[in-house]
Short mmCIF file of C-alpha atoms and ligand atoms in Angstrom, two decimals:
data_model
loop_
_atom_site.label_atom_id
_atom_site.label_comp_id
_atom_site.label_asym_id
_atom_site.label_seq_id
_atom_site.Cartn_x
_atom_site.Cartn_y
_atom_site.Cartn_z
CA UNK A 1 58.35 -56.31 41.06
CA UNK A 2 55.18 -57.74 39.50
CA UNK A 3 53.99 -61.32 39.17
CA UNK A 4 53.23 -62.02 35.50
CA UNK A 5 50.16 -64.08 34.54
CA UNK A 6 52.56 -67.03 34.30
CA UNK A 7 53.79 -66.54 37.84
CA UNK A 8 57.26 -65.29 36.82
CA UNK A 9 58.90 -62.74 39.08
CA UNK A 10 60.18 -59.97 36.87
CA UNK A 11 59.71 -56.31 36.17
CA UNK A 12 59.23 -56.39 32.40
CA UNK A 13 57.31 -58.22 29.75
CA UNK A 14 58.59 -58.10 26.16
CA UNK A 15 56.07 -56.64 23.74
CA UNK A 16 56.12 -56.32 19.94
CA UNK A 17 56.20 -52.58 19.17
CA UNK A 18 57.12 -52.60 15.48
CA UNK A 19 56.97 -54.79 12.38
CA UNK A 20 58.61 -54.76 8.95
CA UNK A 21 58.80 -56.94 5.88
CA UNK A 22 60.44 -57.41 2.51
CA UNK A 23 59.46 -59.72 -0.32
CA UNK A 24 61.35 -59.73 -3.63
CA UNK A 25 59.52 -58.64 -6.77
CA UNK A 26 60.02 -61.73 -8.90
CA UNK A 27 57.02 -64.08 -8.72
CA UNK A 28 57.14 -67.79 -9.60
CA UNK A 29 53.56 -69.04 -10.07
CA UNK A 30 52.43 -72.66 -10.31
CA UNK A 31 52.28 -72.41 -14.11
CA UNK A 32 56.03 -71.77 -14.13
CA UNK A 33 56.63 -75.06 -12.30
CA UNK A 34 54.50 -76.89 -14.88
CA UNK A 35 57.16 -75.84 -17.38
CA UNK A 36 60.15 -77.15 -15.40
CA UNK A 37 58.94 -80.30 -13.55
CA UNK A 38 56.13 -82.85 -13.86
CA UNK A 39 53.46 -81.06 -11.80
CA UNK A 40 50.36 -78.94 -12.18
CA UNK A 41 48.57 -76.01 -10.55
CA UNK A 42 45.71 -78.21 -9.27
CA UNK A 43 48.08 -80.65 -7.48
CA UNK A 44 50.06 -77.86 -5.87
CA UNK A 45 46.96 -75.94 -4.74
CA UNK A 46 45.09 -78.93 -3.31
CA UNK A 47 48.13 -80.54 -1.62
CA UNK A 48 49.78 -77.38 -0.28
CA UNK A 49 47.59 -74.27 -0.72
CA UNK A 50 50.43 -72.48 -2.54
CA UNK A 51 49.65 -70.39 -5.64
CA UNK A 52 52.86 -68.42 -6.01
CA UNK A 53 56.10 -67.56 -4.24
CA UNK A 54 58.74 -64.79 -4.46
CA UNK A 55 62.35 -65.33 -5.52
CA UNK A 56 65.32 -63.05 -4.83
CA UNK A 57 67.39 -62.74 -8.02
CA UNK A 58 70.25 -60.61 -6.73
CA UNK A 59 71.44 -60.68 -3.16
CA UNK A 60 71.44 -63.02 -0.19
CA UNK A 61 69.52 -63.60 3.03
CA UNK A 62 71.11 -60.48 4.54
CA UNK A 63 69.49 -58.48 1.70
CA UNK A 64 66.04 -59.74 2.70
CA UNK A 65 66.76 -59.18 6.40
CA UNK A 66 68.24 -55.71 5.89
CA UNK A 67 65.27 -54.48 3.85
CA UNK A 68 62.86 -55.86 6.46
CA UNK A 69 64.69 -54.08 9.30
CA UNK A 70 64.83 -50.82 7.31
CA UNK A 71 61.07 -51.10 6.72
CA UNK A 72 60.53 -51.64 10.47
CA UNK A 73 62.71 -48.64 11.40
CA UNK A 74 60.94 -46.41 8.84
CA UNK A 75 57.50 -47.40 10.06
CA UNK A 76 58.43 -46.64 13.69
CA UNK A 77 60.50 -43.57 12.77
CA UNK A 78 63.45 -44.99 14.71
CA UNK A 79 67.14 -44.42 14.20
CA UNK A 80 69.29 -47.56 13.73
CA UNK A 81 71.57 -46.41 16.57
CA UNK A 82 68.72 -47.10 18.99
CA UNK A 83 68.83 -50.88 18.38
CA UNK A 84 70.53 -52.84 21.19
CA UNK A 85 70.42 -56.37 19.74
CA UNK A 86 69.75 -57.94 16.33
CA UNK A 87 68.82 -61.63 16.20
CA UNK A 88 68.54 -63.19 12.74
CA UNK A 89 66.55 -66.43 12.52
CA UNK A 90 67.60 -68.29 9.37
CA UNK A 91 68.62 -71.61 7.83
CA UNK A 92 70.19 -69.91 4.83
CA UNK A 93 72.81 -67.59 6.34
CA UNK A 94 74.90 -65.67 3.80
CA UNK A 95 77.84 -67.83 4.90
CA UNK A 96 78.90 -69.96 7.88
CA UNK A 97 80.52 -66.97 9.47
CA UNK A 98 80.35 -64.14 10.18
CA UNK A 99 76.75 -64.38 11.31
CA UNK A 100 74.14 -62.80 9.05
CA UNK A 101 73.24 -60.57 12.03
CA UNK A 102 76.65 -58.89 11.63
CA UNK A 103 75.95 -58.07 7.99
CA UNK A 104 72.51 -56.71 8.82
CA UNK A 105 73.95 -54.62 11.67
CA UNK A 106 76.44 -53.03 9.29
CA UNK A 107 73.93 -52.60 6.43
CA UNK A 108 71.40 -50.73 8.55
CA UNK A 109 73.98 -48.77 10.55
CA UNK A 110 73.02 -50.17 13.96
CA UNK A 111 76.27 -48.93 15.49
CA UNK A 112 75.33 -49.74 19.08
CA UNK A 113 73.97 -53.24 18.53
CA UNK A 114 75.36 -56.71 19.06
CA UNK A 115 73.73 -59.78 17.62
CA UNK A 116 73.79 -63.36 16.45
CA UNK A 117 71.93 -65.93 14.32
CA UNK A 118 69.56 -68.66 15.44
CA UNK A 119 69.01 -71.82 13.40
CA UNK A 120 66.01 -74.02 14.15
CA UNK A 121 64.66 -74.55 10.63
CA UNK A 122 61.01 -73.54 10.30
CA UNK A 123 60.80 -72.92 14.07
CA UNK A 124 63.72 -70.46 13.95
CA UNK A 125 61.57 -67.35 14.36
CA UNK A 126 59.69 -68.74 17.37
CA UNK A 127 62.93 -69.75 19.07
CA UNK A 128 64.47 -66.34 18.29
CA UNK A 129 61.39 -64.53 19.59
CA UNK A 130 61.68 -66.47 22.87
CA UNK A 131 65.39 -65.65 23.21
CA UNK A 132 64.85 -62.00 22.27
CA UNK A 133 62.02 -61.73 24.80
CA UNK A 134 64.31 -63.13 27.48
CA UNK A 135 66.85 -60.36 26.79
CA UNK A 136 64.10 -57.75 27.27
CA UNK A 137 62.63 -59.46 30.34
CA UNK A 138 66.08 -59.45 31.96
CA UNK A 139 65.98 -55.66 31.95
CA UNK A 140 69.38 -55.49 30.24
CA UNK A 141 68.15 -54.35 26.81
CA UNK A 142 65.47 -51.94 25.61
CA UNK A 143 65.24 -52.58 21.86
CA UNK A 144 65.73 -56.06 20.41
CA UNK A 145 65.07 -56.67 16.71
CA UNK A 146 64.14 -60.25 15.80
CA UNK A 147 64.36 -60.97 12.08
CA UNK A 148 63.17 -64.06 10.23
CA UNK A 149 64.76 -64.26 6.78
CA UNK A 150 65.49 -67.02 4.32
CA UNK A 151 66.62 -67.20 0.74
CA UNK A 152 65.28 -70.71 0.26
CA UNK A 153 65.87 -70.52 -3.51
CA UNK A 154 69.60 -70.84 -2.71
CA UNK A 155 69.16 -74.41 -1.39
CA UNK A 156 66.23 -75.69 -3.48
CA UNK A 157 66.78 -78.23 -6.25
CA UNK A 158 64.60 -76.95 -9.09
CA UNK A 159 64.58 -80.41 -10.70
CA UNK A 160 62.96 -82.03 -7.60
CA UNK A 161 59.19 -81.65 -7.80
CA UNK A 162 58.77 -82.86 -4.22
CA UNK A 163 60.42 -79.77 -2.76
CA UNK A 164 60.86 -77.04 -5.38
CA UNK A 165 57.20 -76.04 -5.44
CA UNK A 166 57.09 -75.45 -1.69
CA UNK A 167 59.57 -72.69 -0.90
CA UNK A 168 60.00 -68.94 -1.42
CA UNK A 169 62.26 -66.09 -0.29
CA UNK A 170 61.32 -63.35 2.19
CA UNK A 171 62.42 -61.39 5.23
CA UNK A 172 60.40 -59.94 8.08
CA UNK A 173 61.21 -58.39 11.44
CA UNK A 174 59.66 -57.42 14.75
CA UNK A 175 60.86 -55.00 17.41
CA UNK A 176 60.66 -56.06 21.05
CA UNK A 177 60.55 -53.49 23.84
CA UNK A 178 59.90 -53.72 27.59
CA UNK A 179 56.54 -52.99 29.16
CA UNK A 180 55.60 -52.97 32.82
CA UNK A 181 51.99 -53.66 31.87
CA UNK A 182 51.84 -57.43 31.91
CA UNK A 183 48.55 -57.52 30.04
CA UNK A 184 50.60 -57.03 26.84
CA UNK A 185 53.45 -58.93 25.24
CA UNK A 186 54.85 -62.44 25.24
CA UNK A 187 52.86 -64.39 27.83
CA UNK A 188 54.03 -67.97 27.49
CA UNK A 189 55.97 -70.40 25.31
CA UNK A 190 56.29 -74.15 24.83
CA UNK A 191 59.25 -75.11 22.64
CA UNK A 192 60.67 -78.52 21.70
CA UNK A 193 63.44 -80.26 19.78
CA UNK A 194 63.65 -83.96 18.96
CA UNK A 195 66.84 -84.76 17.07
CA UNK A 196 65.71 -88.29 16.33
CA UNK A 197 63.75 -86.70 13.47
CA UNK A 198 66.92 -85.40 11.80
CA UNK A 199 66.81 -87.88 8.92
CA UNK A 200 63.47 -86.70 7.52
CA UNK A 201 64.40 -83.15 6.53
CA UNK A 202 67.92 -81.83 6.07
CA UNK A 203 70.69 -80.40 3.92
CA UNK A 204 73.70 -82.68 4.27
CA UNK A 205 76.45 -80.93 2.32
CA UNK A 206 78.81 -78.14 3.23
CA UNK A 207 78.98 -78.73 6.99
CA UNK A 208 81.72 -80.39 9.04
CA UNK A 209 80.19 -83.83 8.40
CA UNK A 210 80.37 -83.45 4.62
CA UNK A 211 82.64 -80.52 3.77
CA UNK A 212 82.05 -79.14 0.28
CA UNK A 213 83.75 -81.16 -2.44
CA UNK A 214 83.14 -82.12 -6.05
CA UNK A 215 81.50 -85.26 -4.69
CA UNK A 216 79.05 -83.42 -2.41
CA UNK A 217 78.07 -81.19 -5.32
CA UNK A 218 77.70 -84.14 -7.71
CA UNK A 219 75.48 -85.88 -5.16
CA UNK A 220 73.31 -82.73 -4.81
CA UNK A 221 74.01 -82.60 -1.09
CA UNK A 222 73.73 -78.80 -1.02
CA UNK A 223 69.99 -78.99 -1.59
CA UNK A 224 67.09 -79.60 0.78
CA UNK A 225 66.05 -83.21 1.17
CA UNK A 226 62.59 -83.86 2.63
CA UNK A 227 60.61 -87.03 3.22
CA UNK A 228 57.39 -85.06 2.81
CA UNK A 229 55.01 -87.76 3.96
CA UNK A 230 56.98 -88.52 7.15
CA UNK A 231 57.33 -84.82 8.02
CA UNK A 232 53.67 -84.18 7.28
CA UNK A 233 52.52 -86.81 9.80
CA UNK A 234 54.65 -85.51 12.68
CA UNK A 235 54.06 -81.84 11.79
CA UNK A 236 50.26 -82.23 11.92
CA UNK A 237 50.38 -83.84 15.36
CA UNK A 238 53.23 -81.69 16.73
CA UNK A 239 51.87 -78.29 15.74
CA UNK A 240 48.26 -79.11 16.64
CA UNK A 241 49.11 -80.59 20.04
CA UNK A 242 51.48 -77.84 21.16
CA UNK A 243 48.99 -75.11 20.16
CA UNK A 244 46.20 -76.86 22.05
CA UNK A 245 48.52 -77.39 25.03
CA UNK A 246 49.42 -73.68 25.29
CA UNK A 247 45.71 -72.80 25.24
CA UNK A 248 44.96 -75.29 28.02
CA UNK A 249 47.95 -74.15 30.08
CA UNK A 250 46.80 -70.52 29.90
CA UNK A 251 43.09 -71.28 30.33
CA UNK A 252 42.23 -69.94 26.89
CA UNK A 253 39.13 -71.14 25.05
CA UNK A 254 38.83 -70.77 21.28
CA UNK A 255 36.72 -67.59 21.67
CA UNK A 256 39.57 -65.96 23.61
CA UNK A 257 42.03 -66.40 20.74
CA UNK A 258 41.84 -63.62 18.12
CA UNK A 259 44.25 -65.39 15.74
CA UNK A 260 46.24 -68.53 15.27
CA UNK A 261 49.49 -67.48 13.54
CA UNK A 262 50.87 -70.71 12.09
CA UNK A 263 54.07 -71.42 10.21
CA UNK A 264 53.07 -71.57 6.54
CA UNK A 265 54.31 -74.95 5.28
CA UNK A 266 51.11 -76.56 4.13
CA UNK A 267 47.48 -75.40 4.33
CA UNK A 268 46.41 -78.89 5.43
CA UNK A 269 48.75 -78.75 8.44
CA UNK A 270 47.41 -75.26 9.25
CA UNK A 271 43.79 -76.50 9.05
CA UNK A 272 44.55 -79.49 11.29
CA UNK A 273 46.04 -77.17 13.92
CA UNK A 274 43.08 -74.78 13.77
CA UNK A 275 40.64 -77.72 14.07
CA UNK A 276 42.39 -79.07 17.16
CA UNK A 277 42.15 -75.59 18.74
CA UNK A 278 38.50 -75.24 17.73
CA UNK A 279 39.32 -72.13 15.71
CA UNK A 280 37.60 -71.23 12.43
CA UNK A 281 39.51 -70.33 9.23
CA UNK A 282 38.69 -66.62 9.54
CA UNK A 283 40.75 -66.52 12.76
CA UNK A 284 43.84 -68.04 11.15
CA UNK A 285 46.52 -65.85 9.58
CA UNK A 286 47.22 -67.26 6.12
CA UNK A 287 49.42 -65.98 3.30
CA UNK A 288 50.91 -69.28 2.07
CA UNK A 289 49.06 -68.84 -1.26
CA UNK A 290 51.14 -65.70 -1.99
CA UNK A 291 54.56 -66.55 -0.58
CA UNK A 292 54.82 -70.35 -0.09
CA UNK A 293 57.03 -71.59 2.73
CA UNK A 294 59.58 -68.87 3.50
CA UNK A 295 60.89 -70.85 6.53
CA UNK A 296 61.97 -68.33 9.21
CA UNK A 297 59.97 -65.47 7.68
CA UNK A 298 56.45 -66.94 7.59
CA UNK A 299 55.20 -65.92 11.05
CA UNK A 300 56.50 -62.30 11.17
CA UNK A 301 55.32 -61.87 7.56
CA UNK A 302 51.79 -62.85 8.63
CA UNK A 303 51.94 -60.54 11.66
CA UNK A 304 53.14 -57.60 9.54
CA UNK A 305 50.55 -58.05 6.80
CA UNK A 306 47.59 -58.58 9.11
CA UNK A 307 48.59 -55.70 11.39
CA UNK A 308 49.08 -53.30 8.49
CA UNK A 309 45.73 -54.34 7.01
CA UNK A 310 44.11 -53.31 10.29
CA UNK A 311 43.07 -56.84 11.19
CA UNK A 312 44.95 -57.09 14.52
CA UNK A 313 44.11 -54.74 17.36
CA UNK A 314 45.63 -53.92 20.72
CA UNK A 315 44.74 -56.56 23.31
CA UNK A 316 44.22 -59.36 20.77
CA UNK A 317 45.42 -62.73 22.04
CA UNK A 318 47.53 -64.55 19.45
CA UNK A 319 48.84 -68.11 19.41
CA UNK A 320 51.94 -68.53 17.22
CA UNK A 321 52.88 -72.09 16.18
CA UNK A 322 55.60 -73.71 14.10
CA UNK A 323 57.11 -77.05 13.13
CA UNK A 324 60.37 -77.68 11.30
CA UNK A 325 63.43 -79.78 10.62
CA UNK A 326 65.26 -81.22 13.59
CA UNK A 327 62.54 -81.84 14.54
CA UNK A 328 61.84 -78.46 16.15
CA UNK A 329 58.41 -77.20 17.11
CA UNK A 330 56.55 -75.02 19.52
CA UNK A 331 54.02 -72.37 20.33
CA UNK A 332 54.10 -68.85 21.76
CA UNK A 333 51.10 -67.09 23.28
CA UNK A 334 51.20 -63.28 23.21
CA UNK A 335 48.91 -60.30 23.62
CA UNK A 336 49.21 -57.71 20.86
CA UNK A 337 50.36 -54.36 22.23
CA UNK A 338 50.18 -51.96 19.27
CA UNK A 339 47.25 -49.67 18.37
N1 COA B 401 53.41 -82.43 -8.44
C1 COA B 401 52.76 -83.57 -8.71
N2 COA B 401 52.93 -84.71 -8.01
C2 COA B 401 53.81 -84.66 -6.99
C3 COA B 401 54.54 -83.52 -6.66
C4 COA B 401 54.32 -82.36 -7.43
N3 COA B 401 54.94 -81.20 -7.20
N4 COA B 401 55.32 -83.78 -5.60
C5 COA B 401 55.10 -85.06 -5.29
N5 COA B 401 54.20 -85.59 -6.12
C6 COA B 401 53.69 -86.96 -6.15
C7 COA B 401 54.55 -87.92 -5.40
O1 COA B 401 55.63 -88.34 -6.21
C8 COA B 401 53.59 -89.03 -5.08
O2 COA B 401 53.47 -89.85 -6.23
P1 COA B 401 53.41 -91.45 -6.07
O3 COA B 401 52.19 -91.68 -5.23
O4 COA B 401 53.32 -91.89 -7.47
O5 COA B 401 54.68 -91.80 -5.36
C9 COA B 401 52.26 -88.30 -4.89
O6 COA B 401 52.43 -87.01 -5.50
C10 COA B 401 51.86 -88.10 -3.45
O7 COA B 401 53.03 -87.67 -2.75
P2 COA B 401 52.98 -87.37 -1.22
O8 COA B 401 54.36 -87.09 -0.72
O9 COA B 401 52.18 -88.43 -0.53
O10 COA B 401 52.15 -86.03 -1.24
P3 COA B 401 51.58 -85.31 0.01
O11 COA B 401 50.12 -85.25 -0.07
O12 COA B 401 52.19 -85.80 1.28
O13 COA B 401 52.14 -83.83 -0.23
C11 COA B 401 53.92 -82.44 0.59
C12 COA B 401 53.52 -83.60 -0.31
C13 COA B 401 55.42 -82.21 0.54
C14 COA B 401 53.21 -81.20 0.11
C15 COA B 401 53.49 -82.75 2.04
O14 COA B 401 53.94 -84.04 2.37
C16 COA B 401 53.99 -81.80 3.07
O15 COA B 401 53.57 -80.66 3.12
N6 COA B 401 54.85 -82.25 3.97
C17 COA B 401 55.28 -81.50 5.14
C18 COA B 401 56.06 -80.26 4.81
C19 COA B 401 56.47 -79.59 6.09
O16 COA B 401 55.68 -79.30 6.95
N7 COA B 401 57.74 -79.38 6.30
C20 COA B 401 58.20 -78.93 7.58
C21 COA B 401 58.39 -77.54 7.64
S1 COA B 401 59.39 -76.96 6.35
#
């Protein structure tokens, strides 16, 4: 039994040993939005940092998730039968039930896996990564796949300029495996929910509070509603503070951190978080300009792209951070374990 850097008595740390991603081909650029709502490229770029986003024309969230997992398996040369658990982080499941994880399990042929979905809005991937790591740390499972996937275009009102420009569709996945070398893997996490923020960002229709009816459809209750200004204020403080707190707690100074890996909702929120941590832009993973806010997929998508571009190396200390509806927010500190 080893004592981890966080003082936890356990044999294993969970480490990311594979990544995968899928983005649909169809691109919606800012010019397109100029043709459907009263907006312009300059407003979108300066207020959000988004230039374009991808939209899935045929298929559902399970399509995005399945392709991401297949990409992961291919890149690691793994057989789907080796997967023990599949966790899908999403706010746009294919349907209420069965869980999207079941569809992904069947699609990829993961015959020996069990799984489930996790819903925590834009913090879904962080929460799922924490839960998946716990399953590895327990010693019960050897290969846990954590997928972040959202088909946001399914719940976006393309007549509402406040929200339609923000979101895109994507799926991305990581593989967690055990390591007895505690210098690698998930080192610490600080996660929060505060349900008193539930009225600032939500989708009201279709649940048990407002079951689907002609009225819920007429009232556009199956679309995202966001009080952007209110969310912005809490997101800036929440994401910046929790990222700073995890650095303090783990005695990390800004030079120790190779990358901040923030949820990609708004470049101004990302900059505020980096400033609070004392981290320069070149040490922040950013792809919001290409994909917009893909909710559960943003963080693994950044990890996959930066790793495959050779920008992350073994031993790099990363701070992951997210904020989302609920409110939900948090930070995970990990040490990269792949060459
Ligand atoms: N094009 C042009 N003008 C727009 C617009 C668009 N697409 N969307 C909104 N506007 C207008 C507003 O109507 C408002 O006009 P008014 O002053 O006449 O009322 C003006 O621009 C400013 O709106 P505001 O909401 O103050 O803009 P903002 O600077 O706060 O940016 C968001 C809006 C949504 C980009 C920003 O609030 C945000 O990113 N919020 C947080 C998102 C988030 O983190 N969500 C959680 C995770 S998903």
